[in-house]
XYZ file of C-alpha atoms in Angstrom:
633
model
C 0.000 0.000 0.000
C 1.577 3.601 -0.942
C 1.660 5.862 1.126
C -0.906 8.482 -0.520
C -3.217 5.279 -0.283
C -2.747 5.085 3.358
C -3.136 8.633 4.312
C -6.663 8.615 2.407
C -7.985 5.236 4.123
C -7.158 6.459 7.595
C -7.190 9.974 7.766
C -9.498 11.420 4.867
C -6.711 13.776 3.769
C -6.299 13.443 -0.518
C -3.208 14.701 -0.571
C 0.203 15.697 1.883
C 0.627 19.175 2.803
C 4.129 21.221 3.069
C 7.319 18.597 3.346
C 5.143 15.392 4.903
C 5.757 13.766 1.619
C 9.533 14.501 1.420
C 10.015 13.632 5.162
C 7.834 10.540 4.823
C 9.540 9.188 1.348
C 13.220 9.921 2.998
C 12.043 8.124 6.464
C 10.693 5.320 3.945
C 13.832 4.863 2.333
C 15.875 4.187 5.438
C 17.434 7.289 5.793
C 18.255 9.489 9.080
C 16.020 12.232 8.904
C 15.568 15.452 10.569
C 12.341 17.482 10.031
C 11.624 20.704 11.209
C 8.180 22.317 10.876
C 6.416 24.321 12.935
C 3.619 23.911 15.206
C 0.577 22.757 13.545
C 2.615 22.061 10.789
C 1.540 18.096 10.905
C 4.482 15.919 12.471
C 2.357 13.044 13.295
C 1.646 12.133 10.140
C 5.061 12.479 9.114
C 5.941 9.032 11.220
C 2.547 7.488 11.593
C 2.070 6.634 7.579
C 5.562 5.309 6.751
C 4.949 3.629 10.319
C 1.821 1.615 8.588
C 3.587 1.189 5.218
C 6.279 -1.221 7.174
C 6.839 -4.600 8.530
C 7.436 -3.661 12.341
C 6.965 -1.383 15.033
C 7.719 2.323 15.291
C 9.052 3.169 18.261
C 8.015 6.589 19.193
C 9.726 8.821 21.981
C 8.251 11.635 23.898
C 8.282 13.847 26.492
C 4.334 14.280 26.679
C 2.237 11.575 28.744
C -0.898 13.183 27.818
C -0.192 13.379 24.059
C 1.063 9.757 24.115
C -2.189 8.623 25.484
C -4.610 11.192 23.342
C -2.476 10.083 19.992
C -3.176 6.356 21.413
C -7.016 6.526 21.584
C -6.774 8.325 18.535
C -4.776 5.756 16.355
C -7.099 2.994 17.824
C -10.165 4.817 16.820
C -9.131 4.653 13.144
C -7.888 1.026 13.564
C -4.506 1.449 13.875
C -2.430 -0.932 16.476
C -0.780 1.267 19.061
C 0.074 1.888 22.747
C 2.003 3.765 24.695
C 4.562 2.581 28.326
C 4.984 5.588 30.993
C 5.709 5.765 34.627
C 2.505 4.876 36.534
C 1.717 1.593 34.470
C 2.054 -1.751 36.146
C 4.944 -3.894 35.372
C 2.747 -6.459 33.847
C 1.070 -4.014 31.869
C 4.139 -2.972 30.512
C 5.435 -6.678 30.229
C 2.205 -7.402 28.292
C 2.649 -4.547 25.763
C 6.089 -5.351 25.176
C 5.750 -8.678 24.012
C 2.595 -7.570 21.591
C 5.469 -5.714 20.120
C 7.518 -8.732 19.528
C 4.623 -10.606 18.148
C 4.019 -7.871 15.783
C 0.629 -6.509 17.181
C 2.017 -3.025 17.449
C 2.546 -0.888 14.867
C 3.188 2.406 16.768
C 4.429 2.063 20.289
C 5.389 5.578 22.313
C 7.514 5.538 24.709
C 8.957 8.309 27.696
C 12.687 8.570 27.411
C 13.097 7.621 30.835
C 12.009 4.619 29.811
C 14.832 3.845 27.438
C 17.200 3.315 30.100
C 14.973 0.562 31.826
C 16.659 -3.245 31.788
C 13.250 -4.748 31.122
C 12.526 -2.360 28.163
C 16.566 -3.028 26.372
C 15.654 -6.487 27.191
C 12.719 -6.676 25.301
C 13.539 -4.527 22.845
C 16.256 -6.978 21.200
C 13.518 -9.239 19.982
C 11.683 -6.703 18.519
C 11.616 -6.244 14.529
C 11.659 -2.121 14.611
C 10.834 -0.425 11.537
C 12.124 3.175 12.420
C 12.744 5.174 15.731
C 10.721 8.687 15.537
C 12.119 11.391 18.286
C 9.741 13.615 18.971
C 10.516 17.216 20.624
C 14.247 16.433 19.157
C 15.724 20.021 20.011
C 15.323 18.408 24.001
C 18.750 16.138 22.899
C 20.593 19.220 22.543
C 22.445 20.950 25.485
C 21.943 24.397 23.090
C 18.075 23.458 23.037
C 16.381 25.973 25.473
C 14.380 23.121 27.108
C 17.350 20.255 27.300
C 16.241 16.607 28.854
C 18.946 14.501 29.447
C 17.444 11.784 29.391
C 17.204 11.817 25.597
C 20.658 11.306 25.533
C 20.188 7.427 26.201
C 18.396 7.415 22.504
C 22.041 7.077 21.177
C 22.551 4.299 23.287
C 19.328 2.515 22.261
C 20.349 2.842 18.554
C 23.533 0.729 18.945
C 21.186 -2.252 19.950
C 18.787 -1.010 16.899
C 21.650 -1.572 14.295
C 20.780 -0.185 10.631
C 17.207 1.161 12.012
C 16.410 4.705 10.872
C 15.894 7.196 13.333
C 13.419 10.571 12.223
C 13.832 13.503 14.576
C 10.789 16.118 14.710
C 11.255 19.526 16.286
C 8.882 23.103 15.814
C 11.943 24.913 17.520
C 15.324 24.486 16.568
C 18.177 27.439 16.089
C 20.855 26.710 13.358
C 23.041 25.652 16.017
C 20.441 23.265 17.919
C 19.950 21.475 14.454
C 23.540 20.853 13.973
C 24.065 19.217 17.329
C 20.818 17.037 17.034
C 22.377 15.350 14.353
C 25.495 14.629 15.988
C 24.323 13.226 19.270
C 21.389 11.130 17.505
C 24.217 9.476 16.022
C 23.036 10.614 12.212
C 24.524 8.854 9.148
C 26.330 11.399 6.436
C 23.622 10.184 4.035
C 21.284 11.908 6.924
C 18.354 14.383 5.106
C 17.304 17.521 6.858
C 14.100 18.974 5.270
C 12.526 22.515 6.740
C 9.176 24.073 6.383
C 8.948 27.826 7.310
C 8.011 28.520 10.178
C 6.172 32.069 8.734
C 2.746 31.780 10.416
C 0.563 34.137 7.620
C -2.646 34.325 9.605
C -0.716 34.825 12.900
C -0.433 38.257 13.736
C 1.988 38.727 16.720
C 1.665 41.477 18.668
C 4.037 43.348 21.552
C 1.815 45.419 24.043
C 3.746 48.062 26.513
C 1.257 47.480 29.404
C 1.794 49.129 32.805
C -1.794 47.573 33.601
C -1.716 44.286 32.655
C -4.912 43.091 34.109
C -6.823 46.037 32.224
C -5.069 45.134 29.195
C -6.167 41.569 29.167
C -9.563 42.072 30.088
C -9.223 44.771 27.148
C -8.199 42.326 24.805
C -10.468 39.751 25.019
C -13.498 41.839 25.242
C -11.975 43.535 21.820
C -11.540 39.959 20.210
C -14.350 37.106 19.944
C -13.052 33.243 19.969
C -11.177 30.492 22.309
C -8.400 32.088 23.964
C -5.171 30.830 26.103
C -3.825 32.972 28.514
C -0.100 31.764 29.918
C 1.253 32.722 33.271
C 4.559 32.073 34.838
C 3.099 30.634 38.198
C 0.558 28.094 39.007
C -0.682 30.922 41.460
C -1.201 33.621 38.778
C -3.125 31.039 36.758
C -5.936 30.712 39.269
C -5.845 34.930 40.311
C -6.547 36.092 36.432
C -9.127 33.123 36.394
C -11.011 34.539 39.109
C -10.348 37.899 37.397
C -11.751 37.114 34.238
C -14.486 35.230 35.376
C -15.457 38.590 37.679
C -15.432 40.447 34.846
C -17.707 37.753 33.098
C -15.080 36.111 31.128
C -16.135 32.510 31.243
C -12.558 31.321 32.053
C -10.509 28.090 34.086
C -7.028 27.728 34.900
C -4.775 24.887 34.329
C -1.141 23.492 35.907
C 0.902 20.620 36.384
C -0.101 20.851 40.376
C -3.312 19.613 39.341
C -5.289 16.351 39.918
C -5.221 14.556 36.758
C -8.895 14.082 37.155
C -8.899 18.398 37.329
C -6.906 18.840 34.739
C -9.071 16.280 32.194
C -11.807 17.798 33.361
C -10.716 21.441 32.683
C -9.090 20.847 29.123
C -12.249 18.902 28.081
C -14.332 21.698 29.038
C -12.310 24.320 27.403
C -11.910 22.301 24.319
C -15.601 22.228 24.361
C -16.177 25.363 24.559
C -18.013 25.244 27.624
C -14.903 27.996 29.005
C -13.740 30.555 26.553
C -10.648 31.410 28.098
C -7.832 28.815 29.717
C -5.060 30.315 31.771
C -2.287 28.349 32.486
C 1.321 27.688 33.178
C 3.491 25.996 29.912
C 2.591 23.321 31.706
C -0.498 22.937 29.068
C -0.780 23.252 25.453
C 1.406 20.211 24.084
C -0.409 17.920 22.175
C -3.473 19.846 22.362
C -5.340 19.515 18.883
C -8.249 22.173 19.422
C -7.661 24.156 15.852
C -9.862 27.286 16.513
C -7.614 29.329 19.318
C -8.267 32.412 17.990
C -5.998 34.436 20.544
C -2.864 32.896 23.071
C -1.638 35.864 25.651
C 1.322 35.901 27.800
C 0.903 37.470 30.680
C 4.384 37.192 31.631
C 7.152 36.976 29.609
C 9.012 33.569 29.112
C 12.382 32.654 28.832
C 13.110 32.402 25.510
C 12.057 32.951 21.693
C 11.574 29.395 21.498
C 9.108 28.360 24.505
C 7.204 31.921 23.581
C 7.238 30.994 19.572
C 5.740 26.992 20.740
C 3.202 28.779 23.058
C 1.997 31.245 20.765
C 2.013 29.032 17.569
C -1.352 27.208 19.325
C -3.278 30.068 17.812
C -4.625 29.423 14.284
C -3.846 26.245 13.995
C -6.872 26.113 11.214
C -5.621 28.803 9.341
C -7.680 31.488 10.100
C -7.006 34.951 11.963
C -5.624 34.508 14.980
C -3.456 36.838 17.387
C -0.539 36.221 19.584
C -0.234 38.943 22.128
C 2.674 39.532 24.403
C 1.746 41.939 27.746
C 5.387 43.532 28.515
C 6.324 46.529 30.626
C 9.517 47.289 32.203
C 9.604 45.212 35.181
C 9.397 42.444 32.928
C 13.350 43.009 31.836
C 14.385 43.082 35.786
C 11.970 39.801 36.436
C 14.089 37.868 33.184
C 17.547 39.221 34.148
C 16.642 37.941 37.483
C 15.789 34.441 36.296
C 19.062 34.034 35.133
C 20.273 34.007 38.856
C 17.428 31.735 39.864
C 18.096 29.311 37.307
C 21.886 29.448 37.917
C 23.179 30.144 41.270
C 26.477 30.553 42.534
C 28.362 27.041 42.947
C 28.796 27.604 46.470
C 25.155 27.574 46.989
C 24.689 24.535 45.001
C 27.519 22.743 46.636
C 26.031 23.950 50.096
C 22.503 21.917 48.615
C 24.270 18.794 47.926
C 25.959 19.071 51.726
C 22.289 19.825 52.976
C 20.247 17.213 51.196
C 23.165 14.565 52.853
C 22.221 16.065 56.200
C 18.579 15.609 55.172
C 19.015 12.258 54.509
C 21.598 11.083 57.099
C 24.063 10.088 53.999
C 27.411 10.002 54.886
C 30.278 10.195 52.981
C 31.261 7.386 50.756
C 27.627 5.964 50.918
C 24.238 6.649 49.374
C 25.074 4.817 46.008
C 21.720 4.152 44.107
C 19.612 5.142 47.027
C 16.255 6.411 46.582
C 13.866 8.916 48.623
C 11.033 10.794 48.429
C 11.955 14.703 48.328
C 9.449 16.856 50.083
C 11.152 20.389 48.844
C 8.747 23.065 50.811
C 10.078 20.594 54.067
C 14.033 20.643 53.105
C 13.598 24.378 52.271
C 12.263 24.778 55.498
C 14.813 23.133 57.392
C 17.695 24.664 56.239
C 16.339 28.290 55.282
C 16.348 28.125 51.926
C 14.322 29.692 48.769
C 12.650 26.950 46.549
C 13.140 27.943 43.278
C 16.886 28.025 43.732
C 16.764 24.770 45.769
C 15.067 23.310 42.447
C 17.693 24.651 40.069
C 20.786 23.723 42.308
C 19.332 19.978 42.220
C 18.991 20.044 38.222
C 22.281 21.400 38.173
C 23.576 18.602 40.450
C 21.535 16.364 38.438
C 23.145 17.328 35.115
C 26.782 17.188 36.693
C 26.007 13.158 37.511
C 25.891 13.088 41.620
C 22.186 12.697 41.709
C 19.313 11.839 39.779
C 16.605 14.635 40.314
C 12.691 13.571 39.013
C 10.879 16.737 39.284
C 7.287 15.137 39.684
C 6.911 11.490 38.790
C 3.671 10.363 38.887
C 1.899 7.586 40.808
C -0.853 6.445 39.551
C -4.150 5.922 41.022
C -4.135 2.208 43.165
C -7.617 -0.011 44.436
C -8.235 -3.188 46.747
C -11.403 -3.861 47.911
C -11.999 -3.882 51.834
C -15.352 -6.194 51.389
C -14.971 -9.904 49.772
C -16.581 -10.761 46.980
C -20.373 -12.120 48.058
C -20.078 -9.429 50.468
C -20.067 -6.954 47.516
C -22.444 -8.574 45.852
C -25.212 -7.585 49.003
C -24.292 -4.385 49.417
C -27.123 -1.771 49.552
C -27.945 1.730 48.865
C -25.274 2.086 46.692
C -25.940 5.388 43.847
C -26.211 4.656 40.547
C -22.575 6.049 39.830
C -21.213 3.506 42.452
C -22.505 0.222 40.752
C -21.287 1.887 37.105
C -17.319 2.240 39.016
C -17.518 -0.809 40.368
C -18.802 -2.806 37.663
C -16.080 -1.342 35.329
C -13.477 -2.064 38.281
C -14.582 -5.528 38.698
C -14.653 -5.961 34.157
C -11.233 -4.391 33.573
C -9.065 -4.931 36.876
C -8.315 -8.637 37.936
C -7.309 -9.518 41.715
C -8.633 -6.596 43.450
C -9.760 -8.644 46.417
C -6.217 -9.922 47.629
C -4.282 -6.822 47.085
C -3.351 -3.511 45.521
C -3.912 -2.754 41.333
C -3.251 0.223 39.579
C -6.401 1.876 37.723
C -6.511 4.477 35.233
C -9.444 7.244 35.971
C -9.532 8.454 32.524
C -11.017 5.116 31.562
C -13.058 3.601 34.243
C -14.618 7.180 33.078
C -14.899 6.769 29.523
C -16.114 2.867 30.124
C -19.260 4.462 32.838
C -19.764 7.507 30.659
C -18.826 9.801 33.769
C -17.227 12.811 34.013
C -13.433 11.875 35.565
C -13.962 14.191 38.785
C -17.112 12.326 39.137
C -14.880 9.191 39.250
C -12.191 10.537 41.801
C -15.364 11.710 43.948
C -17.260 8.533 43.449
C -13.685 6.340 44.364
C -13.263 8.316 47.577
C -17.005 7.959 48.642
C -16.629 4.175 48.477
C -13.418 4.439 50.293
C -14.782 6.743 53.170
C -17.632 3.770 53.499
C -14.970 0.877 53.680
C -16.322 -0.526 50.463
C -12.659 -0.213 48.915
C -9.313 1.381 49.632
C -8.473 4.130 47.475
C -4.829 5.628 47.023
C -5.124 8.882 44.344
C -2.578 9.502 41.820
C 0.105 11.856 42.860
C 3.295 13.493 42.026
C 6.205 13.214 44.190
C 9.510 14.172 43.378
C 12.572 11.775 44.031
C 16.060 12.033 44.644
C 18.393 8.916 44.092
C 22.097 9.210 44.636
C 23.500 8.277 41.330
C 26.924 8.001 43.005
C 28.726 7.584 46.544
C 28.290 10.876 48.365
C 31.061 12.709 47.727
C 32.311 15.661 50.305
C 31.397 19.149 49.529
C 34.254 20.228 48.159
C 35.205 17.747 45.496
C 32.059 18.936 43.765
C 33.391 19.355 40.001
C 30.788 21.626 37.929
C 32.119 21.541 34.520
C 32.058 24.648 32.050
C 29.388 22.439 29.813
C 27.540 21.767 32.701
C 27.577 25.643 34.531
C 29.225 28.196 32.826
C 28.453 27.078 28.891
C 24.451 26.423 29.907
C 24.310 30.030 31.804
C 25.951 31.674 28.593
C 23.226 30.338 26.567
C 20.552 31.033 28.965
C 21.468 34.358 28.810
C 21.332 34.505 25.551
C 18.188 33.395 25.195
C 16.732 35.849 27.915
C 18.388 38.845 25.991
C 17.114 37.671 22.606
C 13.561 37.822 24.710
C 14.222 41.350 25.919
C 15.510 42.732 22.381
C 12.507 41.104 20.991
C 9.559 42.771 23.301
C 11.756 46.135 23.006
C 12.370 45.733 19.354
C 9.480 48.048 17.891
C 11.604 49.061 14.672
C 11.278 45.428 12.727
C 8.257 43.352 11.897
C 8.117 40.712 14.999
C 7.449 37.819 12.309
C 10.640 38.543 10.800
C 12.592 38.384 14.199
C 11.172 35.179 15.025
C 12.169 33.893 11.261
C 16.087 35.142 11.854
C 16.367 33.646 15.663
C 15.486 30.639 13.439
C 17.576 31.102 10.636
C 15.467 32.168 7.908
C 16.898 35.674 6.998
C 15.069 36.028 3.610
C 11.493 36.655 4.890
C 9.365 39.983 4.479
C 7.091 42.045 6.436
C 4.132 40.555 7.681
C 2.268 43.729 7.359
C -0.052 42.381 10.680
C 1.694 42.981 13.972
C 2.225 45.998 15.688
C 5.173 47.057 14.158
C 4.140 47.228 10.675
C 0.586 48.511 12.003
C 2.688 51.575 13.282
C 4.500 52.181 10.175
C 1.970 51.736 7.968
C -0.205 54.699 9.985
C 2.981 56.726 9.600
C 3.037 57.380 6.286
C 5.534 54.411 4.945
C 6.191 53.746 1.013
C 3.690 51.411 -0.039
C 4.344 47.464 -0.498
C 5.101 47.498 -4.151
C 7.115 50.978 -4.305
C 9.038 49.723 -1.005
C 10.031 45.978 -3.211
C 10.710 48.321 -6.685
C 13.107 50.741 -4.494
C 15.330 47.851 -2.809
C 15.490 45.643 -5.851
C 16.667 48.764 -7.773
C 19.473 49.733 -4.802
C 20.831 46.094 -5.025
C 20.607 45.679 -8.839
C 22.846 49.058 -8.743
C 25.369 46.954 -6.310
C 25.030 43.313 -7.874
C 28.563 44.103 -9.265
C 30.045 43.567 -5.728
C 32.235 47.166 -5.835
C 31.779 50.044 -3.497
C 29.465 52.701 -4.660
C 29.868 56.222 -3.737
C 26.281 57.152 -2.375
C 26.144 59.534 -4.645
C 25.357 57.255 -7.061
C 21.928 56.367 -5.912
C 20.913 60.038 -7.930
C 21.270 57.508 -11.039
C 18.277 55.202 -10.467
C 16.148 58.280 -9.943
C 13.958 56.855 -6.752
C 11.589 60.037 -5.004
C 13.210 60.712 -1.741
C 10.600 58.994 0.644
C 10.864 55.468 -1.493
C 15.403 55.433 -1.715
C 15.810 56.655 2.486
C 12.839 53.991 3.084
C 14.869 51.195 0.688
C 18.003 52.039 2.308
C 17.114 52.141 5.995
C 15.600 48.332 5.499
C 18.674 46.998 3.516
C 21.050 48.172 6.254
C 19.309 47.736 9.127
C 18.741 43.914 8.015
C 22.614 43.615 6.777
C 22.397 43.145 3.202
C 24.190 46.255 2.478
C 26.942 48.234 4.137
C 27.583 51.629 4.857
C 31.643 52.858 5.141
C 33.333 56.160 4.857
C 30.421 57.428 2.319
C 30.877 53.834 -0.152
C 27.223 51.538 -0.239
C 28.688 47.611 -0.523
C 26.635 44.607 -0.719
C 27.351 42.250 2.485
């Protein structure tokens, strides 16, 4: 079956859009491929149809639980063989999966990159036949990337056992630089093929507001502008305050982070997706993998770190090619609040060897021991016993984590568990029980073996979709039976963990290499001053800086943000005199000599049209200006 033929039987589309077809037919052809294209752009279809045209299963590897499971139920709607292993599944869940993969009754299998470095899953994965490996958020390999993982570093590792398998790496956000070194530590073949889509958004128009009033401004905004809307904050906190904000001002709105209940947080998207909220405000924590097409407007509130987190968050808006507006709320404390981040994120090496001493102290490690140890790390209880500030608490112990003494897991999440308290006849007399009880524990009892003699994890999501209840109905209903010693219920939660990677070591032979401190601050601030020059930049269309952080220097004005809105009201050359006057200024320079300006009198431009020509060709560097002599760069 070819791969046009596929694409119509499963997903109704004729014909491929932008580089799918070139990414797909290189992928096909067992070549290392690298595809960059932006959000909304279509990735998934990029791996999922060569995935069906081949013998095999593609591996898939993400960051993003809930995508894995939402592309999951998707896929098995339209009849396609997949599944997905994450933290929170039970071994023999996992097991069981696995070996459907070696029996060939996978065809798309997603995995977390933590998972790569499990025994059981390099175990397994030698008797798998593997058509391709797809990496998806790729620019997370790459210590340049602004939103590194190093856990994808074991995918290098996992293609020495994958011999002569393919790998294709996906990314909306990648610098020059951050493409270059995704090749290298995926391990790509010289025959590798890099294919890029712009990332110009035409029915995107971004927008920079100076706002000394931010809450006015937003509630400005979105009473000026109909549609779904996201709003992003930088703290879980903020999310809920400009909720209740909004709402007051009769804004249907909700607010969304990763401090939620997973139950909450299902609830929340499904409703906004709906369209039962308008607005959802929310840390970055939300937005990947969400398919809802029709965002007409995404506003930060606060300004993040970098071009690429604020270009990902933004691109959610449009996604079905109409109008849509990307608005970012800055005013001048928002320059002191970045350049202060940069301290947060990286603080002095004393301090983070101090946090290394501390969490030994915290732990009653001594030195020489702790090797492969594991605890529970209550940070709002360490902070408090030894005077500390969280946020550089969290950073020291990613820092630490990155240098190889510990392994830091932010949040890992346990899922949901069940045992029933009551035997089996005696559950089969119980009384007044609601409606919604018998539905959750009739789906328990269909889906869930040996939940009489001991513990089994359950997944809320679907014991809801199986009863037809809402999931907070589920948590609410699973407590109510535990409260009446029907069944014990332990909810999901996130805990972060610590595990001593290596034998404590004493304070002072801490080693923080350049790559891992000084190299990662540089870039960081590099990043946060490419944010700063962008939200202060009001001389040059905002599409086209986004386009040249990226690397595409030959783009044009988009004629729809607020910079070209403000020239265009004062009085600017018109579109096609503008293109006539440079074309004519570099046609009188094509023959690479130094002109004296005195010869732009010879192509006989009015004045407003040549000083508006030569103001855009130097400002953006195709031409130079020295001692009086025009040059082409």
């Amino acid at each position: 079956m070819n791969y046009q033929t596929i694409l119509r039987q499963y997903w109704g589309y004729d014909d491929f859009r932008g580089i799918q077809r070139e990414i797909i037919e290189s992928i096909g052809s067992g070549h290392d491929t690298l595809g960059l294209m932006p959000t909304g752009g279509g990735k998934s279809i990029t791996f999922q149809v060569p995935a069906l045209a081949q013998e095999g299963t593609c591996i898939v590897i993400t960051p993003l639980i809930a995508l894995m499971k939402d592309q999951v139920d998707h896929l098995r709607r339209l009849g396609i063989r997949a599944a997905a292993i994450y933290s929170g599944l039970a071994r023999e869940e996992i097991i069981i999966t696995l070996e459907n993969c070696i029996f060939g009754d996978i065809r798309i299998l997603y995995v977390s990159p933590e998972r790569l470095s499990s025994e059981l899953f390099q175990t397994k994965l030698r008797h798998m036949r593997v058509s391709f490996i797809t990496v998806d958020e790729a620019h997370c390999i790459s210590q340049w990337g602004y939103d590194f993982r190093p856990s994808y570093l074991e995918i290098a590792k996992i293609r020495k056992l994958l011999p002569g398998v393919p790998v294709l790496a996906l990314t909306a956000t990648a610098t020059p630089q951050v493409v270059d070194d995704i090749q290298q530590k995926l391990g790509f073949s010289l025959e590798a093929h890099v294919f890029r889509m712009s990332f110009e958004r035409k029915n995107l128009a971004y927008v920079v507001r100076q706002a000394a009033d931010k809450r006015e401004q937003l509630i400005h905004i979105l009473n000026s502008l109909k549609g779904s809307a996201i709003v992003y904050a930088r703290s879980r906190k903020r999310t809920k305050e400009f909720a209740d904000l909004l709402n007051e001002a009769g804004i249907p709105a909700t607010f969304y982070h990763a401090g939620l209940d997973a139950a909450v947080k299902d609830e929340r998207q499904q409703a906004w997706q709906r369209d039962e909220v308008r607005v959802m405000v929310a840390t970055n924590a939300f937005g990947m993998g969400i398919d809802k097409p029709d965002v007409r407007l995404v506003i930060h509130i606060d300004c993040p770190d970098s071009i690429e987190a604020y270009f990902q968050e933004a691109g959610r808006a449009g996604r079905d090619g109409r109008k849509a507006y990307a608005v970012l709320l800055y005013n001048n404390a928002d320059q002191r609040k970045l350049e202060k981040r940069i301290a947060d994120t990286f603080p002095e090496k004393d301090f983070i060897r101090q946090i290394y001493e501390h969490l030994a102290y915290f732990y009653q490690i001594g030195v020489g021991s702790g090797y492969n140890h594991t605890f529970e790390f209550n940070i709002d209880k360490f902070c408090h016993a030894f005077h500390h500030f969280p946020i550089q608490v969290d950073s020291a112990l990613k820092i630490l984590n990155r240098a190889g003494y510990i392994e830091y897991t932010e949040e890992q999440e346990n899922q949901a568990r069940v045992m029933f308290t009551l035997s089996r006849n005696d559950l089969y007399r119980l009384e007044n029980t609601s409606p919604n009880e018998e539905k959750i524990i009739t789906s328990l009892l269909r889906n869930y073996g040996g939940l009489f003699t001991d513990y089994n994890y359950i997944d809320e999501s679907f014991i809801a979709s199986q009863t037809a209840l809402q999931p907070h109905q589920v948590y609410m209903t699973l407590k109510s039976l535990s409260e009446r010693h029907i069944l014990h219920f332990i909810p999901q939660k996130k805990t972060p963990y610590i595990r001593y990677t290596q034998r404590r070591e004493d304070m002072e032979h801490i080693q923080l290499r350049p790559a891992i401190y000084e190299e990662r601050k540089d870039q960081f601030q590099q990043r946060i001053q490419a944010m700063i020059a962008y939200a202060t930049n009001d001389q040059v269309c905002r599409s086209r800086q986004l386009l040249r952080y990226f690397g595409e220097e030959k783009s044009r004005d988009c004629h729809q943000c607020d910079v070209c809105l403000s020239h265009r009201s004062e009085g600017m050359v018109s579109e096609p005199r503008f293109t006539s006057a440079t074309e004519r200024v570099m046609a009188l320079l094509s023959d690479g000599k130094p002109h004296p300006i005195t010869d732009l009198r010879d192509i006989q431009l009015p004045t407003d049209e040549l000083d508006a020509a030569l103001e855009y060709l130097l400002k953006e560097e195709y031409i130079r200006q020295t001692d009086g002599l025009l040059t082409r760069c």
